[in-house]
Structure formats: C-alpha cells, structure tokens
Amino acid sequence: MPYDPTVVLLTVEEAARRLSLGRTVCYRLIRSGELESITVGGLRRVPADAVPEFVNRRRRQSRRPAHAVAV
C-alpha cells in the first residue's frame, strides 16, 4: 500500500507496517506508552506523526553513552 501523506490517523496495522513491526509488538508499544495512540469511537488509532516521533525518540536513546542510560 503506497504512503499517503494526507492520512492523519493510522490503524495499528498501518502503523506497524510503517515501522516494519508486527501487530502484536505495535500494540505492546501502545500499551507501554512508547507509541502514542487515541481512541475514536471505540477504534484504536495512531496519529501519523507519532510514528516518526517514536523513531526519533528511539534514535536519540540509542545514541546516548552506555553510562547515561537509565536502568
């Protein structure tokens, strides 16, 4: 499915596909609060801009020196 920059909300499956993750892993990230999501009429949706924010946050975390990472 081609990327549509006009889409504002993604299904969990679409977000997982953009992240190259499985659906279950994506739901786990949502439950943990690592990936933002909202509920619309009982449906779980991921804001499209939450996907690159998640990746950027993870990239920043991976660049920290090992002694600076909180355990």
PDB file of C-alpha atoms in Angstrom:
ATOM      1  CA  MET A   1       0.000   0.000   0.000  1.00  0.00           C
ATOM      2  CA  PRO A   2       1.549   3.363  -1.005  1.00  0.00           C
ATOM      3  CA  TYR A   3       2.295   6.007   1.606  1.00  0.00           C
ATOM      4  CA  ASP A   4      -0.377   8.734   1.687  1.00  0.00           C
ATOM      5  CA  PRO A   5       0.898  11.950   3.360  1.00  0.00           C
ATOM      6  CA  THR A   6      -2.685  13.224   3.803  1.00  0.00           C
ATOM      7  CA  VAL A   7      -3.613  10.454   6.242  1.00  0.00           C
ATOM      8  CA  VAL A   8      -3.778  11.820   9.788  1.00  0.00           C
ATOM      9  CA  LEU A   9      -4.700   8.680  11.737  1.00  0.00           C
ATOM     10  CA  LEU A  10      -3.410   5.170  11.111  1.00  0.00           C
ATOM     11  CA  THR A  11      -4.791   1.836  12.153  1.00  0.00           C
ATOM     12  CA  VAL A  12      -2.484  -0.136  14.410  1.00  0.00           C
ATOM     13  CA  GLU A  13      -1.769  -2.434  11.477  1.00  0.00           C
ATOM     14  CA  GLU A  14      -0.781   0.527   9.262  1.00  0.00           C
ATOM     15  CA  ALA A  15       1.479   1.933  11.989  1.00  0.00           C
ATOM     16  CA  ALA A  16       3.059  -1.498  12.451  1.00  0.00           C
ATOM     17  CA  ARG A  17       3.652  -1.769   8.711  1.00  0.00           C
ATOM     18  CA  ARG A  18       5.326   1.660   8.614  1.00  0.00           C
ATOM     19  CA  LEU A  19       7.570   0.605  11.490  1.00  0.00           C
ATOM     20  CA  SER A  20       8.238  -2.838   9.965  1.00  0.00           C
ATOM     21  CA  LEU A  21       6.927  -4.432  13.146  1.00  0.00           C
ATOM     22  CA  GLY A  22       4.313  -7.000  13.877  1.00  0.00           C
ATOM     23  CA  ARG A  23       0.850  -6.006  15.045  1.00  0.00           C
ATOM     24  CA  THR A  24       1.397  -7.541  18.488  1.00  0.00           C
ATOM     25  CA  VAL A  25       4.637  -5.611  19.028  1.00  0.00           C
ATOM     26  CA  CYS A  26       2.889  -2.411  17.962  1.00  0.00           C
ATOM     27  CA  TYR A  27       0.092  -2.998  20.489  1.00  0.00           C
ATOM     28  CA  ARG A  28       2.735  -3.640  23.161  1.00  0.00           C
ATOM     29  CA  LEU A  29       4.389  -0.285  22.353  1.00  0.00           C
ATOM     30  CA  ILE A  30       0.995   1.411  22.605  1.00  0.00           C
ATOM     31  CA  ARG A  31       0.205  -0.255  25.955  1.00  0.00           C
ATOM     32  CA  SER A  32       3.576   0.790  27.356  1.00  0.00           C
ATOM     33  CA  GLY A  33       3.053   4.396  26.224  1.00  0.00           C
ATOM     34  CA  GLU A  34       6.043   4.347  23.878  1.00  0.00           C
ATOM     35  CA  LEU A  35       3.832   4.826  20.821  1.00  0.00           C
ATOM     36  CA  GLU A  36       1.044   7.377  21.066  1.00  0.00           C
ATOM     37  CA  SER A  37      -2.478   6.320  20.207  1.00  0.00           C
ATOM     38  CA  ILE A  38      -6.005   7.586  20.635  1.00  0.00           C
ATOM     39  CA  THR A  39      -9.441   6.029  20.684  1.00  0.00           C
ATOM     40  CA  VAL A  40     -12.017   7.225  18.173  1.00  0.00           C
ATOM     41  CA  GLY A  41     -15.465   5.709  18.594  1.00  0.00           C
ATOM     42  CA  GLY A  42     -14.026   2.579  20.171  1.00  0.00           C
ATOM     43  CA  LEU A  43     -11.332   2.208  17.494  1.00  0.00           C
ATOM     44  CA  ARG A  44      -7.629   2.453  18.338  1.00  0.00           C
ATOM     45  CA  ARG A  45      -5.740   4.829  16.032  1.00  0.00           C
ATOM     46  CA  VAL A  46      -2.131   6.023  15.894  1.00  0.00           C
ATOM     47  CA  PRO A  47      -1.559   9.639  14.830  1.00  0.00           C
ATOM     48  CA  ALA A  48       0.593   9.532  11.688  1.00  0.00           C
ATOM     49  CA  ASP A  49       3.109  11.948  13.212  1.00  0.00           C
ATOM     50  CA  ALA A  50       3.522   9.648  16.246  1.00  0.00           C
ATOM     51  CA  VAL A  51       5.372   7.120  14.083  1.00  0.00           C
ATOM     52  CA  PRO A  52       8.373   9.346  13.181  1.00  0.00           C
ATOM     53  CA  GLU A  53       8.330  10.780  16.732  1.00  0.00           C
ATOM     54  CA  PHE A  54       8.684   7.253  18.113  1.00  0.00           C
ATOM     55  CA  VAL A  55      11.576   6.511  15.743  1.00  0.00           C
ATOM     56  CA  ASN A  56      13.337   9.792  16.551  1.00  0.00           C
ATOM     57  CA  ARG A  57      12.986   9.178  20.294  1.00  0.00           C
ATOM     58  CA  ARG A  58      14.433   5.674  19.905  1.00  0.00           C
ATOM     59  CA  ARG A  59      17.296   7.036  17.799  1.00  0.00           C
ATOM     60  CA  ARG A  60      18.158   9.628  20.442  1.00  0.00           C
ATOM     61  CA  GLN A  61      18.079   6.947  23.139  1.00  0.00           C
ATOM     62  CA  SER A  62      20.401   4.685  21.173  1.00  0.00           C
ATOM     63  CA  ARG A  63      22.944   7.493  20.744  1.00  0.00           C
ATOM     64  CA  ARG A  64      23.378   8.051  24.486  1.00  0.00           C
ATOM     65  CA  PRO A  65      26.585   6.758  26.027  1.00  0.00           C
ATOM     66  CA  ALA A  66      26.013   3.491  27.877  1.00  0.00           C
ATOM     67  CA  HIS A  67      26.697   5.081  31.282  1.00  0.00           C
ATOM     68  CA  ALA A  68      23.990   7.726  30.684  1.00  0.00           C
ATOM     69  CA  VAL A  69      21.168   5.282  30.001  1.00  0.00           C
ATOM     70  CA  ALA A  70      18.875   4.876  32.986  1.00  0.00           C
ATOM     71  CA  VAL A  71      18.306   1.321  34.148  1.00  0.00           C
TER      72      VAL A  71
END
